[in-house]
């Protein structure tokens, strides 16, 4: 692996994206950063133009080389959003789908041996009423996109042994 001095450099070195998607390797705004002694995961925005942005969850491994922290890109989950784009279905169905995927997305967890990381994103401030298995999210971050306000929610350690698709969600 190649290690770089910054997350931006490590991400820019990822040449798996085609020319049209290269803008996704630029970090315009970090919405949230998660960190452990071995990993860094960031949720960030990259702007293509006035009508298209990409929201990405990306994970990096970190290593100290010559007393300087360096980073290597591991993988990412990019989601492109466009002006006029619509979410299909109810907020409850959207979040339930994100919970179902959570078991498969533990590779984004910075502390996978000890915690259960669960996250999602939506366009509704109703997410502030959300509880999963009776627990409130560790955090909810409102941010702006070309579509308007969005809400990134996360549990740094959801305490439950129930599989993702069977997690109990309440929105009141």
mmCIF file of N, CA and C in Angstrom, residues 27-165:
data_model
loop_
_atom_site.group_PDB
_atom_site.id
_atom_site.type_symbol
_atom_site.label_atom_id
_atom_site.label_comp_id
_atom_site.label_asym_id
_atom_site.label_seq_id
_atom_site.Cartn_x
_atom_site.Cartn_y
_atom_site.Cartn_z
ATOM 1 N N UNK A 27 -12.295 16.254 -1.633
ATOM 2 C CA UNK A 27 -13.084 16.490 -0.424
ATOM 3 C C UNK A 27 -13.379 17.987 -0.311
ATOM 4 N N UNK A 28 -14.646 18.349 -0.538
ATOM 5 C CA UNK A 28 -15.039 19.748 -0.380
ATOM 6 C C UNK A 28 -15.433 20.064 1.059
ATOM 7 N N UNK A 29 -16.094 19.107 1.722
ATOM 8 C CA UNK A 29 -16.524 19.327 3.103
ATOM 9 C C UNK A 29 -16.596 17.990 3.824
ATOM 10 N N UNK A 30 -15.899 17.870 4.947
ATOM 11 C CA UNK A 30 -16.037 16.683 5.788
ATOM 12 C C UNK A 30 -17.211 16.927 6.726
ATOM 13 N N UNK A 31 -18.208 16.073 6.634
ATOM 14 C CA UNK A 31 -19.408 16.188 7.458
ATOM 15 C C UNK A 31 -19.151 15.556 8.831
ATOM 16 N N UNK A 32 -18.464 14.415 8.844
ATOM 17 C CA UNK A 32 -18.141 13.753 10.106
ATOM 18 C C UNK A 32 -16.892 12.884 9.919
ATOM 19 N N UNK A 33 -16.043 12.874 10.939
ATOM 20 C CA UNK A 33 -14.830 12.056 10.940
ATOM 21 C C UNK A 33 -14.895 11.104 12.138
ATOM 22 N N UNK A 34 -14.634 9.826 11.881
ATOM 23 C CA UNK A 34 -14.559 8.801 12.917
ATOM 24 C C UNK A 34 -13.124 8.288 12.910
ATOM 25 N N UNK A 35 -12.575 8.033 14.099
ATOM 26 C CA UNK A 35 -11.164 7.656 14.143
ATOM 27 C C UNK A 35 -10.891 6.681 15.280
ATOM 28 N N UNK A 36 -10.011 5.720 15.012
ATOM 29 C CA UNK A 36 -9.494 4.812 16.038
ATOM 30 C C UNK A 36 -7.976 4.829 15.908
ATOM 31 N N UNK A 37 -7.305 3.959 16.649
ATOM 32 C CA UNK A 37 -5.847 3.935 16.539
ATOM 33 C C UNK A 37 -5.367 3.384 15.196
ATOM 34 N N UNK A 38 -6.234 2.630 14.473
ATOM 35 C CA UNK A 38 -5.831 2.026 13.197
ATOM 36 C C UNK A 38 -6.510 2.605 11.962
ATOM 37 N N UNK A 39 -7.704 3.185 12.137
ATOM 38 C CA UNK A 39 -8.500 3.594 10.984
ATOM 39 C C UNK A 39 -9.074 4.997 11.120
ATOM 40 N N UNK A 40 -9.408 5.572 9.959
ATOM 41 C CA UNK A 40 -10.169 6.819 9.882
ATOM 42 C C UNK A 40 -11.269 6.585 8.850
ATOM 43 N N UNK A 41 -12.495 6.927 9.215
ATOM 44 C CA UNK A 41 -13.610 6.896 8.273
ATOM 45 C C UNK A 41 -14.188 8.303 8.240
ATOM 46 N N UNK A 42 -14.423 8.809 7.029
ATOM 47 C CA UNK A 42 -15.011 10.137 6.902
ATOM 48 C C UNK A 42 -16.266 10.072 6.033
ATOM 49 N N UNK A 43 -17.216 10.926 6.372
ATOM 50 C CA UNK A 43 -18.409 11.129 5.567
ATOM 51 C C UNK A 43 -18.247 12.528 4.993
ATOM 52 N N UNK A 44 -18.186 12.640 3.673
ATOM 53 C CA UNK A 44 -17.856 13.937 3.082
ATOM 54 C C UNK A 44 -18.631 14.213 1.805
ATOM 55 N N UNK A 45 -18.579 15.481 1.389
ATOM 56 C CA UNK A 45 -19.213 15.966 0.171
ATOM 57 C C UNK A 45 -18.157 16.357 -0.846
ATOM 58 N N UNK A 46 -18.453 16.082 -2.099
ATOM 59 C CA UNK A 46 -17.639 16.559 -3.222
ATOM 60 C C UNK A 46 -18.596 17.180 -4.239
ATOM 61 N N UNK A 47 -18.289 18.378 -4.687
ATOM 62 C CA UNK A 47 -19.171 19.097 -5.605
ATOM 63 C C UNK A 47 -18.651 18.961 -7.038
ATOM 64 N N UNK A 48 -19.541 18.540 -7.921
ATOM 65 C CA UNK A 48 -19.198 18.458 -9.347
ATOM 66 C C UNK A 48 -19.518 19.778 -10.026
ATOM 67 N N UNK A 49 -20.759 20.260 -9.821
ATOM 68 C CA UNK A 49 -21.218 21.532 -10.392
ATOM 69 C C UNK A 49 -22.417 21.994 -9.575
ATOM 70 N N UNK A 50 -23.126 22.980 -10.034
ATOM 71 C CA UNK A 50 -24.243 23.539 -9.270
ATOM 72 C C UNK A 50 -25.394 22.559 -9.076
ATOM 73 N N UNK A 51 -25.474 21.509 -9.896
ATOM 74 C CA UNK A 51 -26.607 20.594 -9.795
ATOM 75 C C UNK A 51 -26.247 19.165 -9.397
ATOM 76 N N UNK A 52 -24.957 18.887 -9.186
ATOM 77 C CA UNK A 52 -24.546 17.520 -8.860
ATOM 78 C C UNK A 52 -23.467 17.516 -7.788
ATOM 79 N N UNK A 53 -23.689 16.699 -6.765
ATOM 80 C CA UNK A 53 -22.707 16.496 -5.707
ATOM 81 C C UNK A 53 -22.630 15.013 -5.398
ATOM 82 N N UNK A 54 -21.580 14.626 -4.715
ATOM 83 C CA UNK A 54 -21.439 13.252 -4.278
ATOM 84 C C UNK A 54 -21.225 13.252 -2.767
ATOM 85 N N UNK A 55 -21.972 12.422 -2.085
ATOM 86 C CA UNK A 55 -21.822 12.238 -0.647
ATOM 87 C C UNK A 55 -21.177 10.859 -0.480
ATOM 88 N N UNK A 56 -20.070 10.801 0.239
ATOM 89 C CA UNK A 56 -19.288 9.569 0.301
ATOM 90 C C UNK A 56 -18.893 9.213 1.729
ATOM 91 N N UNK A 57 -18.960 7.927 2.022
ATOM 92 C CA UNK A 57 -18.373 7.365 3.240
ATOM 93 C C UNK A 57 -17.108 6.661 2.764
ATOM 94 N N UNK A 58 -15.957 7.057 3.312
ATOM 95 C CA UNK A 58 -14.676 6.478 2.884
ATOM 96 C C UNK A 58 -13.857 6.066 4.101
ATOM 97 N N UNK A 59 -13.168 4.947 3.963
ATOM 98 C CA UNK A 59 -12.350 4.433 5.069
ATOM 99 C C UNK A 59 -10.889 4.369 4.643
ATOM 100 N N UNK A 60 -10.027 4.701 5.599
ATOM 101 C CA UNK A 60 -8.583 4.716 5.400
ATOM 102 C C UNK A 60 -7.916 3.964 6.543
ATOM 103 N N UNK A 61 -6.782 3.368 6.262
ATOM 104 C CA UNK A 61 -5.957 2.802 7.321
ATOM 105 C C UNK A 61 -4.884 3.841 7.611
ATOM 106 N N UNK A 62 -4.487 3.950 8.875
ATOM 107 C CA UNK A 62 -3.445 4.925 9.188
ATOM 108 C C UNK A 62 -2.258 4.221 9.824
ATOM 109 N N UNK A 63 -1.095 4.840 9.637
ATOM 110 C CA UNK A 63 0.150 4.255 10.103
ATOM 111 C C UNK A 63 1.123 5.389 10.395
ATOM 112 N N UNK A 64 1.890 5.243 11.446
ATOM 113 C CA UNK A 64 2.902 6.255 11.757
ATOM 114 C C UNK A 64 4.211 5.846 11.083
ATOM 115 N N UNK A 65 4.700 6.715 10.225
ATOM 116 C CA UNK A 65 5.960 6.484 9.509
ATOM 117 C C UNK A 65 6.863 7.670 9.794
ATOM 118 N N UNK A 66 8.027 7.403 10.371
ATOM 119 C CA UNK A 66 8.958 8.470 10.767
ATOM 120 C C UNK A 66 8.275 9.525 11.631
ATOM 121 N N UNK A 67 7.474 9.047 12.587
ATOM 122 C CA UNK A 67 6.763 9.896 13.540
ATOM 123 C C UNK A 67 5.698 10.796 12.907
ATOM 124 N N UNK A 68 5.308 10.497 11.675
ATOM 125 C CA UNK A 68 4.271 11.272 10.983
ATOM 126 C C UNK A 68 3.128 10.323 10.626
ATOM 127 N N UNK A 69 1.894 10.729 10.952
ATOM 128 C CA UNK A 69 0.735 9.917 10.624
ATOM 129 C C UNK A 69 0.476 9.978 9.124
ATOM 130 N N UNK A 70 0.338 8.785 8.519
ATOM 131 C CA UNK A 70 0.093 8.676 7.077
ATOM 132 C C UNK A 70 -1.160 7.829 6.863
ATOM 133 N N UNK A 71 -1.770 7.968 5.681
ATOM 134 C CA UNK A 71 -3.043 7.316 5.392
ATOM 135 C C UNK A 71 -3.009 6.594 4.049
ATOM 136 N N UNK A 72 -3.709 5.458 4.014
ATOM 137 C CA UNK A 72 -3.911 4.733 2.759
ATOM 138 C C UNK A 72 -5.412 4.510 2.595
ATOM 139 N N UNK A 73 -5.909 4.790 1.405
ATOM 140 C CA UNK A 73 -7.328 4.617 1.096
ATOM 141 C C UNK A 73 -7.660 3.127 1.035
ATOM 142 N N UNK A 74 -8.793 2.734 1.656
ATOM 143 C CA UNK A 74 -9.234 1.347 1.611
ATOM 144 C C UNK A 74 -10.429 1.177 0.666
ATOM 145 N N UNK A 75 -11.546 1.840 0.977
ATOM 146 C CA UNK A 75 -12.738 1.738 0.137
ATOM 147 C C UNK A 75 -13.721 2.842 0.466
ATOM 148 N N UNK A 76 -14.720 2.977 -0.417
ATOM 149 C CA UNK A 76 -15.704 4.041 -0.216
ATOM 150 C C UNK A 76 -17.068 3.627 -0.743
ATOM 151 N N UNK A 77 -18.074 4.354 -0.273
ATOM 152 C CA UNK A 77 -19.446 4.193 -0.747
ATOM 153 C C UNK A 77 -19.910 5.575 -1.208
ATOM 154 N N UNK A 78 -19.811 5.857 -2.518
ATOM 155 C CA UNK A 78 -20.259 7.163 -3.023
ATOM 156 C C UNK A 78 -21.745 7.133 -3.394
ATOM 157 N N UNK A 79 -22.428 8.260 -3.131
ATOM 158 C CA UNK A 79 -23.823 8.419 -3.530
ATOM 159 C C UNK A 79 -23.958 9.774 -4.211
ATOM 160 N N UNK A 80 -24.289 9.760 -5.488
ATOM 161 C CA UNK A 80 -24.439 11.016 -6.212
ATOM 162 C C UNK A 80 -25.839 11.568 -5.993
ATOM 163 N N UNK A 81 -25.924 12.880 -5.710
ATOM 164 C CA UNK A 81 -27.219 13.552 -5.556
ATOM 165 C C UNK A 81 -27.306 14.672 -6.591
ATOM 166 N N UNK A 82 -28.502 14.855 -7.130
ATOM 167 C CA UNK A 82 -28.711 15.865 -8.164
ATOM 168 C C UNK A 82 -29.902 16.738 -7.806
ATOM 169 N N UNK A 83 -29.860 17.980 -8.256
ATOM 170 C CA UNK A 83 -30.987 18.888 -8.090
ATOM 171 C C UNK A 83 -32.211 18.222 -8.721
ATOM 172 N N UNK A 84 -33.318 18.234 -7.981
ATOM 173 C CA UNK A 84 -34.546 17.639 -8.503
ATOM 174 C C UNK A 84 -34.670 16.157 -8.230
ATOM 175 N N UNK A 85 -33.620 15.525 -7.702
ATOM 176 C CA UNK A 85 -33.685 14.105 -7.382
ATOM 177 C C UNK A 85 -34.665 13.874 -6.239
ATOM 178 N N UNK A 86 -35.376 12.788 -6.290
ATOM 179 C CA UNK A 86 -36.394 12.497 -5.275
ATOM 180 C C UNK A 86 -36.104 11.177 -4.580
ATOM 181 N N UNK A 87 -36.477 11.125 -3.298
ATOM 182 C CA UNK A 87 -36.424 9.878 -2.543
ATOM 183 C C UNK A 87 -37.766 9.187 -2.707
ATOM 184 N N UNK A 88 -37.718 7.896 -3.003
ATOM 185 C CA UNK A 88 -38.951 7.139 -3.196
ATOM 186 C C UNK A 88 -39.277 6.391 -1.911
ATOM 187 N N UNK A 89 -40.534 6.470 -1.483
ATOM 188 C CA UNK A 89 -40.969 5.762 -0.288
ATOM 189 C C UNK A 89 -40.924 6.638 0.945
ATOM 190 N N UNK A 90 -41.376 6.058 2.035
ATOM 191 C CA UNK A 90 -41.461 6.800 3.290
ATOM 192 C C UNK A 90 -40.109 6.870 3.987
ATOM 193 N N UNK A 91 -39.986 7.797 4.928
ATOM 194 C CA UNK A 91 -38.774 7.914 5.736
ATOM 195 C C UNK A 91 -38.527 6.599 6.470
ATOM 196 N N UNK A 92 -39.579 6.009 7.009
ATOM 197 C CA UNK A 92 -39.440 4.742 7.736
ATOM 198 C C UNK A 92 -38.871 3.644 6.839
ATOM 199 N N UNK A 93 -39.382 3.533 5.605
ATOM 200 C CA UNK A 93 -38.865 2.527 4.678
ATOM 201 C C UNK A 93 -37.407 2.786 4.312
ATOM 202 N N UNK A 94 -37.058 4.057 4.120
ATOM 203 C CA UNK A 94 -35.669 4.421 3.796
ATOM 204 C C UNK A 94 -34.731 3.996 4.924
ATOM 205 N N UNK A 95 -35.068 4.385 6.149
ATOM 206 C CA UNK A 95 -34.196 4.062 7.284
ATOM 207 C C UNK A 95 -34.160 2.558 7.525
ATOM 208 N N UNK A 96 -35.304 1.886 7.386
ATOM 209 C CA UNK A 96 -35.324 0.431 7.573
ATOM 210 C C UNK A 96 -34.399 -0.241 6.557
ATOM 211 N N UNK A 97 -34.354 0.286 5.343
ATOM 212 C CA UNK A 97 -33.430 -0.229 4.330
ATOM 213 C C UNK A 97 -31.978 0.011 4.710
ATOM 214 N N UNK A 98 -31.694 1.175 5.269
ATOM 215 C CA UNK A 98 -30.332 1.481 5.705
ATOM 216 C C UNK A 98 -29.931 0.583 6.876
ATOM 217 N N UNK A 99 -30.860 0.302 7.765
ATOM 218 C CA UNK A 99 -30.582 -0.614 8.880
ATOM 219 C C UNK A 99 -30.301 -2.020 8.361
ATOM 220 N N UNK A 100 -31.085 -2.462 7.367
ATOM 221 C CA UNK A 100 -30.873 -3.795 6.791
ATOM 222 C C UNK A 100 -29.470 -3.914 6.187
ATOM 223 N N UNK A 101 -28.971 -2.838 5.592
ATOM 224 C CA UNK A 101 -27.626 -2.849 4.995
ATOM 225 C C UNK A 101 -26.510 -2.750 6.029
ATOM 226 N N UNK A 102 -26.847 -2.346 7.242
ATOM 227 C CA UNK A 102 -25.813 -2.054 8.245
ATOM 228 C C UNK A 102 -24.898 -3.236 8.539
ATOM 229 N N UNK A 103 -25.416 -4.453 8.500
ATOM 230 C CA UNK A 103 -24.570 -5.619 8.759
ATOM 231 C C UNK A 103 -23.484 -5.757 7.686
ATOM 232 N N UNK A 104 -23.807 -5.363 6.456
ATOM 233 C CA UNK A 104 -22.863 -5.470 5.343
ATOM 234 C C UNK A 104 -21.891 -4.299 5.288
ATOM 235 N N UNK A 105 -22.186 -3.244 6.043
ATOM 236 C CA UNK A 105 -21.351 -2.039 5.998
ATOM 237 C C UNK A 105 -20.456 -1.898 7.232
ATOM 238 N N UNK A 106 -20.281 -2.965 7.983
ATOM 239 C CA UNK A 106 -19.398 -2.907 9.143
ATOM 240 C C UNK A 106 -17.947 -2.670 8.729
ATOM 241 N N UNK A 107 -17.625 -2.869 7.440
ATOM 242 C CA UNK A 107 -16.262 -2.573 6.975
ATOM 243 C C UNK A 107 -15.933 -1.087 7.070
ATOM 244 N N UNK A 108 -16.933 -0.240 7.308
ATOM 245 C CA UNK A 108 -16.687 1.193 7.488
ATOM 246 C C UNK A 108 -16.412 1.538 8.956
ATOM 247 N N UNK A 109 -16.606 0.579 9.836
ATOM 248 C CA UNK A 109 -16.433 0.771 11.278
ATOM 249 C C UNK A 109 -14.945 0.928 11.603
ATOM 250 N N UNK A 110 -14.596 1.957 12.379
ATOM 251 C CA UNK A 110 -13.193 2.174 12.762
ATOM 252 C C UNK A 110 -12.792 1.290 13.940
ATOM 253 N N UNK A 111 -13.770 0.654 14.586
ATOM 254 C CA UNK A 111 -13.493 -0.224 15.721
ATOM 255 C C UNK A 111 -14.350 -1.488 15.603
ATOM 256 N N UNK A 112 -14.174 -2.260 14.512
ATOM 257 C CA UNK A 112 -15.085 -3.371 14.224
ATOM 258 C C UNK A 112 -15.048 -4.516 15.233
ATOM 259 N N UNK A 113 -13.943 -4.653 15.955
ATOM 260 C CA UNK A 113 -13.843 -5.750 16.922
ATOM 261 C C UNK A 113 -14.715 -5.504 18.155
ATOM 262 N N UNK A 114 -15.006 -4.244 18.459
ATOM 263 C CA UNK A 114 -15.664 -3.914 19.726
ATOM 264 C C UNK A 114 -16.992 -3.178 19.613
ATOM 265 N N UNK A 115 -17.337 -2.664 18.434
ATOM 266 C CA UNK A 115 -18.546 -1.858 18.324
ATOM 267 C C UNK A 115 -19.363 -2.241 17.094
ATOM 268 N N UNK A 116 -20.608 -1.797 17.085
ATOM 269 C CA UNK A 116 -21.496 -1.983 15.937
ATOM 270 C C UNK A 116 -21.838 -0.590 15.402
ATOM 271 N N UNK A 117 -21.288 -0.277 14.260
ATOM 272 C CA UNK A 117 -21.452 1.031 13.635
ATOM 273 C C UNK A 117 -22.632 0.966 12.672
ATOM 274 N N UNK A 118 -23.593 1.871 12.851
ATOM 275 C CA UNK A 118 -24.778 1.915 11.998
ATOM 276 C C UNK A 118 -24.983 3.365 11.586
ATOM 277 N N UNK A 119 -25.255 3.599 10.285
ATOM 278 C CA UNK A 119 -25.407 4.971 9.816
ATOM 279 C C UNK A 119 -26.369 5.041 8.640
ATOM 280 N N UNK A 120 -26.796 6.267 8.365
ATOM 281 C CA UNK A 120 -27.661 6.494 7.228
ATOM 282 C C UNK A 120 -27.798 7.982 6.965
ATOM 283 N N UNK A 121 -28.588 8.311 5.974
ATOM 284 C CA UNK A 121 -28.732 9.682 5.525
ATOM 285 C C UNK A 121 -30.149 9.843 4.985
ATOM 286 N N UNK A 122 -30.745 11.005 5.232
ATOM 287 C CA UNK A 122 -32.097 11.246 4.724
ATOM 288 C C UNK A 122 -32.321 12.747 4.540
ATOM 289 N N UNK A 123 -33.470 13.085 3.987
ATOM 290 C CA UNK A 123 -33.816 14.484 3.734
ATOM 291 C C UNK A 123 -34.816 15.036 4.739
ATOM 292 N N UNK A 124 -35.195 14.242 5.748
ATOM 293 C CA UNK A 124 -36.263 14.655 6.664
ATOM 294 C C UNK A 124 -35.748 14.925 8.077
ATOM 295 N N UNK A 125 -36.135 16.079 8.615
ATOM 296 C CA UNK A 125 -35.739 16.394 9.993
ATOM 297 C C UNK A 125 -36.504 15.539 10.996
ATOM 298 N N UNK A 126 -37.466 14.756 10.525
ATOM 299 C CA UNK A 126 -38.174 13.800 11.387
ATOM 300 C C UNK A 126 -37.200 12.772 11.964
ATOM 301 N N UNK A 127 -36.017 12.669 11.371
ATOM 302 C CA UNK A 127 -35.005 11.726 11.848
ATOM 303 C C UNK A 127 -34.601 12.037 13.293
ATOM 304 N N UNK A 128 -34.824 13.280 13.738
ATOM 305 C CA UNK A 128 -34.494 13.638 15.119
ATOM 306 C C UNK A 128 -35.368 12.883 16.133
ATOM 307 N N UNK A 129 -36.464 12.298 15.675
ATOM 308 C CA UNK A 129 -37.353 11.519 16.549
ATOM 309 C C UNK A 129 -36.998 10.029 16.538
ATOM 310 N N UNK A 130 -35.992 9.647 15.762
ATOM 311 C CA UNK A 130 -35.662 8.248 15.536
ATOM 312 C C UNK A 130 -35.028 7.578 16.749
ATOM 313 N N UNK A 131 -35.439 6.328 16.953
ATOM 314 C CA UNK A 131 -34.781 5.432 17.903
ATOM 315 C C UNK A 131 -34.694 4.065 17.241
ATOM 316 N N UNK A 132 -33.572 3.396 17.442
ATOM 317 C CA UNK A 132 -33.393 2.038 16.959
ATOM 318 C C UNK A 132 -33.135 1.177 18.191
ATOM 319 N N UNK A 133 -33.953 0.135 18.339
ATOM 320 C CA UNK A 133 -33.863 -0.718 19.524
ATOM 321 C C UNK A 133 -33.938 0.135 20.797
ATOM 322 N N UNK A 134 -34.736 1.207 20.752
ATOM 323 C CA UNK A 134 -34.935 2.074 21.899
ATOM 324 C C UNK A 134 -33.803 3.057 22.166
ATOM 325 N N UNK A 135 -32.792 3.073 21.303
ATOM 326 C CA UNK A 135 -31.617 3.926 21.505
ATOM 327 C C UNK A 135 -31.625 5.106 20.538
ATOM 328 N N UNK A 136 -31.295 6.284 21.057
ATOM 329 C CA UNK A 136 -31.159 7.459 20.208
ATOM 330 C C UNK A 136 -29.828 7.394 19.472
ATOM 331 N N UNK A 137 -29.724 7.990 18.278
ATOM 332 C CA UNK A 137 -28.452 8.003 17.554
ATOM 333 C C UNK A 137 -27.349 8.687 18.363
ATOM 334 N N UNK A 138 -26.107 8.292 18.127
ATOM 335 C CA UNK A 138 -24.953 8.973 18.741
ATOM 336 C C UNK A 138 -24.911 10.411 18.275
ATOM 337 N N UNK A 139 -25.341 10.624 17.024
ATOM 338 C CA UNK A 139 -25.352 11.968 16.480
ATOM 339 C C UNK A 139 -26.198 12.072 15.236
ATOM 340 N N UNK A 140 -26.676 13.287 14.967
ATOM 341 C CA UNK A 140 -27.378 13.619 13.727
ATOM 342 C C UNK A 140 -26.793 14.940 13.275
ATOM 343 N N UNK A 141 -26.309 14.992 12.052
ATOM 344 C CA UNK A 141 -25.667 16.202 11.539
ATOM 345 C C UNK A 141 -26.452 16.706 10.338
ATOM 346 N N UNK A 142 -26.940 17.928 10.436
ATOM 347 C CA UNK A 142 -27.622 18.566 9.304
ATOM 348 C C UNK A 142 -26.559 19.216 8.425
ATOM 349 N N UNK A 143 -26.695 19.048 7.118
ATOM 350 C CA UNK A 143 -25.778 19.696 6.184
ATOM 351 C C UNK A 143 -26.531 20.045 4.904
ATOM 352 N N UNK A 144 -25.927 20.894 4.091
ATOM 353 C CA UNK A 144 -26.570 21.355 2.858
ATOM 354 C C UNK A 144 -25.987 20.666 1.634
ATOM 355 N N UNK A 145 -26.868 20.369 0.678
ATOM 356 C CA UNK A 145 -26.453 19.843 -0.622
ATOM 357 C C UNK A 145 -27.196 20.642 -1.695
ATOM 358 N N UNK A 146 -26.913 20.309 -2.935
ATOM 359 C CA UNK A 146 -27.615 20.949 -4.043
ATOM 360 C C UNK A 146 -29.111 20.636 -4.001
ATOM 361 N N UNK A 147 -29.506 19.586 -3.277
ATOM 362 C CA UNK A 147 -30.922 19.228 -3.126
ATOM 363 C C UNK A 147 -31.571 19.944 -1.951
ATOM 364 N N UNK A 148 -30.772 20.586 -1.121
ATOM 365 C CA UNK A 148 -31.302 21.209 0.092
ATOM 366 C C UNK A 148 -30.707 20.547 1.320
ATOM 367 N N UNK A 149 -31.391 20.659 2.437
ATOM 368 C CA UNK A 149 -30.887 20.116 3.706
ATOM 369 C C UNK A 149 -30.977 18.592 3.725
ATOM 370 N N UNK A 150 -29.936 17.973 4.280
ATOM 371 C CA UNK A 150 -29.905 16.524 4.489
ATOM 372 C C UNK A 150 -29.446 16.280 5.915
ATOM 373 N N UNK A 151 -29.673 15.048 6.367
ATOM 374 C CA UNK A 151 -29.354 14.689 7.737
ATOM 375 C C UNK A 151 -28.589 13.364 7.753
ATOM 376 N N UNK A 152 -27.363 13.411 8.257
ATOM 377 C CA UNK A 152 -26.547 12.214 8.423
ATOM 378 C C UNK A 152 -26.708 11.759 9.868
ATOM 379 N N UNK A 153 -27.151 10.527 10.064
ATOM 380 C CA UNK A 153 -27.338 9.992 11.418
ATOM 381 C C UNK A 153 -26.430 8.788 11.595
ATOM 382 N N UNK A 154 -26.016 8.563 12.842
ATOM 383 C CA UNK A 154 -25.118 7.434 13.088
ATOM 384 C C UNK A 154 -25.194 6.956 14.537
ATOM 385 N N UNK A 155 -24.882 5.690 14.698
ATOM 386 C CA UNK A 155 -24.701 5.048 15.996
ATOM 387 C C UNK A 155 -23.262 4.546 16.006
ATOM 388 N N UNK A 156 -22.455 5.068 16.916
ATOM 389 C CA UNK A 156 -21.072 4.597 16.983
ATOM 390 C C UNK A 156 -20.994 3.203 17.594
ATOM 391 N N UNK A 157 -21.982 2.846 18.411
ATOM 392 C CA UNK A 157 -22.032 1.502 18.969
ATOM 393 C C UNK A 157 -23.469 1.151 19.323
ATOM 394 N N UNK A 158 -24.205 0.678 18.333
ATOM 395 C CA UNK A 158 -25.578 0.244 18.579
ATOM 396 C C UNK A 158 -25.518 -1.049 19.386
ATOM 397 N N UNK A 159 -26.146 -1.038 20.531
ATOM 398 C CA UNK A 159 -26.107 -2.205 21.406
ATOM 399 C C UNK A 159 -27.309 -3.095 21.128
ATOM 400 N N UNK A 160 -27.076 -4.111 20.293
ATOM 401 C CA UNK A 160 -28.107 -5.072 19.933
ATOM 402 C C UNK A 160 -27.453 -6.223 19.186
ATOM 403 N N UNK A 161 -27.998 -7.413 19.382
ATOM 404 C CA UNK A 161 -27.515 -8.579 18.642
ATOM 405 C C UNK A 161 -28.482 -8.949 17.519
ATOM 406 N N UNK A 162 -29.538 -8.152 17.355
ATOM 407 C CA UNK A 162 -30.537 -8.380 16.311
ATOM 408 C C UNK A 162 -29.925 -8.036 14.952
ATOM 409 N N UNK A 163 -30.184 -8.860 13.939
ATOM 410 C CA UNK A 163 -29.653 -8.561 12.601
ATOM 411 C C UNK A 163 -30.278 -7.273 12.069
ATOM 412 N N UNK A 164 -29.557 -6.594 11.172
ATOM 413 C CA UNK A 164 -29.953 -5.287 10.674
ATOM 414 C C UNK A 164 -31.369 -5.195 10.157
ATOM 415 N N UNK A 165 -31.803 -6.170 9.369
ATOM 416 C CA UNK A 165 -33.139 -6.081 8.783
ATOM 417 C C UNK A 165 -34.257 -6.285 9.802
#
